[in-house]
Short mmCIF file of C-alpha atoms in Angstrom, two decimals:
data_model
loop_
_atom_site.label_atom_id
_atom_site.label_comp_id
_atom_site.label_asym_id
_atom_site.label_seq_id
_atom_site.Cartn_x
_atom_site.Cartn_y
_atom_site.Cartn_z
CA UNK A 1 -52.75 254.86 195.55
CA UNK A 2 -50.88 252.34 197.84
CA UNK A 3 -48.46 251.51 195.06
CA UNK A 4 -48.01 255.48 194.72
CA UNK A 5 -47.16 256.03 198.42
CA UNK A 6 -44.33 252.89 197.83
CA UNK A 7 -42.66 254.96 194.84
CA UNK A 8 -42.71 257.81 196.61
CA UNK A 9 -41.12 255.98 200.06
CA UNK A 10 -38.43 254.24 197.65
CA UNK A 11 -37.26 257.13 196.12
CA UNK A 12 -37.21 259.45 199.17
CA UNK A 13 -34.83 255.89 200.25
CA UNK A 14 -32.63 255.52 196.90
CA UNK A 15 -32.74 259.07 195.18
CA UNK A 16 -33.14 257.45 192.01
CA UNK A 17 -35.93 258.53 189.34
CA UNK A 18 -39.68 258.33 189.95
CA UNK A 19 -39.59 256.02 186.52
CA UNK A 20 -37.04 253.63 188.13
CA UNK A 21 -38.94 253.54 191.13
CA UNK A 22 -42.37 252.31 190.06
CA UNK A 23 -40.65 249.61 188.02
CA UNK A 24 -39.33 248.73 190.94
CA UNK A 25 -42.24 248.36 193.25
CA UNK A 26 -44.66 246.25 190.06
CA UNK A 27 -41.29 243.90 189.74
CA UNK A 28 -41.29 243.53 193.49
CA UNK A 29 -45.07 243.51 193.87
CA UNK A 30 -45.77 246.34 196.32
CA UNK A 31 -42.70 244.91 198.63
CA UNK A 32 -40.25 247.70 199.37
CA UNK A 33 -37.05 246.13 200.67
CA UNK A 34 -37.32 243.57 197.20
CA UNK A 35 -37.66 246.91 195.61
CA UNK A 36 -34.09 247.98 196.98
CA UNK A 37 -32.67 244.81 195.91
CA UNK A 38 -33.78 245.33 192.49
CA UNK A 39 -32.49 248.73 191.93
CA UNK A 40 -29.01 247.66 193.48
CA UNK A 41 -29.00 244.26 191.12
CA UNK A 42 -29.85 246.48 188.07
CA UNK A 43 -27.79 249.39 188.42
CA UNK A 44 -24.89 247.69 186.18
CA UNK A 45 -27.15 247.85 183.58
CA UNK A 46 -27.40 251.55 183.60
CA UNK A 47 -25.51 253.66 181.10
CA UNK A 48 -23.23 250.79 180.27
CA UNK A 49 -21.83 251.81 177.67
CA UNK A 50 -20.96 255.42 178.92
CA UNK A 51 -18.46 253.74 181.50
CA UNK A 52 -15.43 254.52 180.07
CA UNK A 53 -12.78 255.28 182.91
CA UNK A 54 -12.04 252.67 186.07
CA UNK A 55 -10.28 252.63 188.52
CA UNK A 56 -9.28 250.78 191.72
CA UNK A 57 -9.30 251.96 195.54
CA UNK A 58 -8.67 249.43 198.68
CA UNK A 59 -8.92 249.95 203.00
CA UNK A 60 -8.24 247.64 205.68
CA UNK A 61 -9.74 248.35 208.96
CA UNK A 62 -7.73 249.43 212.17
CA UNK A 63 -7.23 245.83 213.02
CA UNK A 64 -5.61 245.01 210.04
CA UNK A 65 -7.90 241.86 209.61
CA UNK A 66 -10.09 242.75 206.76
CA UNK A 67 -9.37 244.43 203.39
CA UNK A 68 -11.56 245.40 200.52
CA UNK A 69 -10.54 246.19 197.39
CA UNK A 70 -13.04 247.92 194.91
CA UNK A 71 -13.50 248.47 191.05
CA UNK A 72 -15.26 251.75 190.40
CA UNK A 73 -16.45 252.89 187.07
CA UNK A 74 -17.29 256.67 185.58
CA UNK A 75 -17.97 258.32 182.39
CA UNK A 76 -14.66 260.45 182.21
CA UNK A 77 -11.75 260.66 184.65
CA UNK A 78 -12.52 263.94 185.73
CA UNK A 79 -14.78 262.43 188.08
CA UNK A 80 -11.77 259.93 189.51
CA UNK A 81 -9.57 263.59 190.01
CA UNK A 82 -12.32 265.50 191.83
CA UNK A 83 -11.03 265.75 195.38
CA UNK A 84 -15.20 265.49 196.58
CA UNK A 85 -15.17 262.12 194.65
CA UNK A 86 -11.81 261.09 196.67
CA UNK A 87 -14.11 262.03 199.96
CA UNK A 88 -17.30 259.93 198.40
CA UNK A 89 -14.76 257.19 198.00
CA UNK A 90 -13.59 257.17 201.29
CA UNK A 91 -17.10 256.81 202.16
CA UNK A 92 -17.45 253.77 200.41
CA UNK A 93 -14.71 252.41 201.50
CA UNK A 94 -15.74 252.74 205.42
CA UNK A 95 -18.83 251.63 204.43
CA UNK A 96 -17.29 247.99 202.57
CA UNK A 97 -15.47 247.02 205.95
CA UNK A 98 -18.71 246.29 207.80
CA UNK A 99 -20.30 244.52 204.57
CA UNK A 100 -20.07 241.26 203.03
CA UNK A 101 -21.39 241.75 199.95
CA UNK A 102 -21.90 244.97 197.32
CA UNK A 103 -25.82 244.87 198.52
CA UNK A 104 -24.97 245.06 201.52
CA UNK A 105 -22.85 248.51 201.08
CA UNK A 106 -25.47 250.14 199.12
CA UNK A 107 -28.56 249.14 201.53
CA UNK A 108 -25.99 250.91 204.48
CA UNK A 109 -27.35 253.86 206.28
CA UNK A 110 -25.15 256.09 207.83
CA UNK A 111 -25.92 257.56 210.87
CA UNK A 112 -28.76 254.97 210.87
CA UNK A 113 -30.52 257.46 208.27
CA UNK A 114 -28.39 257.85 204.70
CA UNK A 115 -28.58 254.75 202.75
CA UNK A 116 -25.73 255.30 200.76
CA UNK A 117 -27.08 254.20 197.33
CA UNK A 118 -28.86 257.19 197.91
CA UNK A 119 -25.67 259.06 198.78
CA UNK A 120 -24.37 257.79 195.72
CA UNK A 121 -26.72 258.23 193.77
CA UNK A 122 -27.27 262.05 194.85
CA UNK A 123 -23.48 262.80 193.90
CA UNK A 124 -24.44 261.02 190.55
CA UNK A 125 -26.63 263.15 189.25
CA UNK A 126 -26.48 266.43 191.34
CA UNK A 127 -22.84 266.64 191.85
CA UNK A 128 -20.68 264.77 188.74
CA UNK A 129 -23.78 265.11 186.57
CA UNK A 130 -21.99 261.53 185.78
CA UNK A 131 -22.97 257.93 186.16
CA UNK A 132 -21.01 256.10 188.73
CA UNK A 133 -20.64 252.30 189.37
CA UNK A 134 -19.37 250.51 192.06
CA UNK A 135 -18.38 247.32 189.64
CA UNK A 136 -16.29 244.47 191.38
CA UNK A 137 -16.05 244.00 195.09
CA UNK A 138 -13.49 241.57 196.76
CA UNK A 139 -13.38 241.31 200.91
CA UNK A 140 -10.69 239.10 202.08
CA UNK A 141 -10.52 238.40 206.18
CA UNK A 142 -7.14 236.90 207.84
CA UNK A 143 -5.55 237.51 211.05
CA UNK A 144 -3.37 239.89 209.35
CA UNK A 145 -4.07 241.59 206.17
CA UNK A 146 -2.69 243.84 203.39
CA UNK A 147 -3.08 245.39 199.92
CA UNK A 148 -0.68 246.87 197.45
CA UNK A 149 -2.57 249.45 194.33
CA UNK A 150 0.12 249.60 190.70
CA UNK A 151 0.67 253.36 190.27
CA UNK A 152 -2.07 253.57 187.58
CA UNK A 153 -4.75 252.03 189.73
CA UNK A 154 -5.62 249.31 187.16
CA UNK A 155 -4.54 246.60 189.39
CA UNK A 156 -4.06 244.86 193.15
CA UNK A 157 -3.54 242.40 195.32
CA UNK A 158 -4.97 241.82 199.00
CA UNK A 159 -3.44 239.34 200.78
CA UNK A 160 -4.13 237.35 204.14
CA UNK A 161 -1.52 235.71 206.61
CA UNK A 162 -2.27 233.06 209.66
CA UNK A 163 -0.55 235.34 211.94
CA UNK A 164 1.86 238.21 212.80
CA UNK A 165 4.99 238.54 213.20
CA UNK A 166 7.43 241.69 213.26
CA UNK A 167 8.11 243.17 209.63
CA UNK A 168 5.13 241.26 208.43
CA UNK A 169 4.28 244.89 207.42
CA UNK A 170 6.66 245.70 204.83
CA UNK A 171 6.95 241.70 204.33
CA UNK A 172 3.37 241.51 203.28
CA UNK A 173 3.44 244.79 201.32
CA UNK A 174 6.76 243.69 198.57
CA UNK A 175 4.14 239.96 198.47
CA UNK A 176 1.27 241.74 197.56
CA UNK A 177 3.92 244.02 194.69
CA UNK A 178 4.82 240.71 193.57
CA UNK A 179 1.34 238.95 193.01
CA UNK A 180 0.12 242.46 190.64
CA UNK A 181 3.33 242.65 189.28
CA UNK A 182 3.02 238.89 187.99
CA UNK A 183 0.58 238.06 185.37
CA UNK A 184 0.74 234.23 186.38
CA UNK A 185 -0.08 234.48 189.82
CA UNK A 186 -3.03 231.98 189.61
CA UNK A 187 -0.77 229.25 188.94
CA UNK A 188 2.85 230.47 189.72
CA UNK A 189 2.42 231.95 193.62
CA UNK A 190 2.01 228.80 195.84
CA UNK A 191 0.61 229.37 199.40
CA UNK A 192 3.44 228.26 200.82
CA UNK A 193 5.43 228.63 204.50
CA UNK A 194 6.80 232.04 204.16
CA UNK A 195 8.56 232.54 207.53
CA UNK A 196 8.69 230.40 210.90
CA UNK A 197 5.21 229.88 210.98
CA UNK A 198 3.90 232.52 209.10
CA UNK A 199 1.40 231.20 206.03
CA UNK A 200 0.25 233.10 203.02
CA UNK A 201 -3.92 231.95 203.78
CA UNK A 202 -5.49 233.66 201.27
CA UNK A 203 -5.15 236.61 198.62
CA UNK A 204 -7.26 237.96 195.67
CA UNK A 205 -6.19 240.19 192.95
CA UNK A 206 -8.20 242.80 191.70
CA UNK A 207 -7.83 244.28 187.83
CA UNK A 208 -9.54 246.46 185.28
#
């Protein structure tokens, strides 16, 4: 009866099935927040093999010291075109700027209410009537930060500097073109001194 009660809590919590649930709580013996983690860690293993469009999206906040960049997965790129998944995504992407890690994102409630693995998971199956995986997730923090997508969304680059300077904008934007336009850039971009005293700190690129 008291495990009953817990399947019932974590599903009202994640929106996921009743099935997924109660494996859930006998994995995490009765405990509900171990019960969270598991779903989250096990959701890549979920439809796998229907996942066959990806896709890239990236934000920095307002202070233009953090950027994520994310790798999102679907069954068919209808999903990816739908303007209500472009407003789940933006979601997600508010979401990423406060988090640290993809657990972290999911467990999120908005409004101190939502978690948004169940928001997620709700658009999933009642919206899309598709599966939808948030896949790889990079963060990169720097005094100043920025990102450049490729047109096809299959690749990018985030990119940290110590400092600003004026044009650092556009500067930072044709650095981050150059890293996803060039296939060796884990051996062939040095961080070097780019301008005054302006260093490249730190940069990831993100790919399907």
């Amino acid at each position: 009866m008291q495990n009953l009660k817990k399947i019932k809590k974590l599903r009202s919590i994640t929106g996921v099935s009743i099935m997924a649930c109660q494996k859930a709580i006998i994995k995490s013996k009765g405990r509900l927040n171990l019960a969270i983690n598991f779903l989250i860690n096990n959701s890549n293993n979920i439809k796998t093999n229907s996942l066959k469009e990806s896709f890239i999206i990236c934000r920095r906040n307002k202070k233009k010291n953090k950027a994520v960049g994310m790798l999102i997965a679907t069954e068919t790129d209808f999903v990816t075109k739908n303007d209500i998944f472009k407003k789940l995504a933006n979601i997600i992407l508010d979401v990423a700027l406060f988090a640290k890690k993809k657990q972290d994102i999911l467990k999120y409630q908005i409004l101190n209410k939502l978690p948004l693995f169940k928001i997620v998971n709700y658009f999933s199956n009642n919206i899309f009537n598709e599966y939808i995986e948030l896949k790889t997730i990079v963060f990169i923090e720097a005094p100043f930060v920025n990102f450049y997508i490729h047109h096809s969304c299959n690749k990018a680059a985030l990119i940290g500097f110590s400092n600003y300077i004026p044009n650092l904008e556009q500067i930072s934007k044709n650095i981050a073109i150059q890293l996803v336009c060039n296939t060796n850039y884990n051996t062939s971009f040095p961080k070097l001194l780019l301008y005054k005293n302006i260093k490249l700190v730190n940069y990831k690129v993100l790919s399907l």
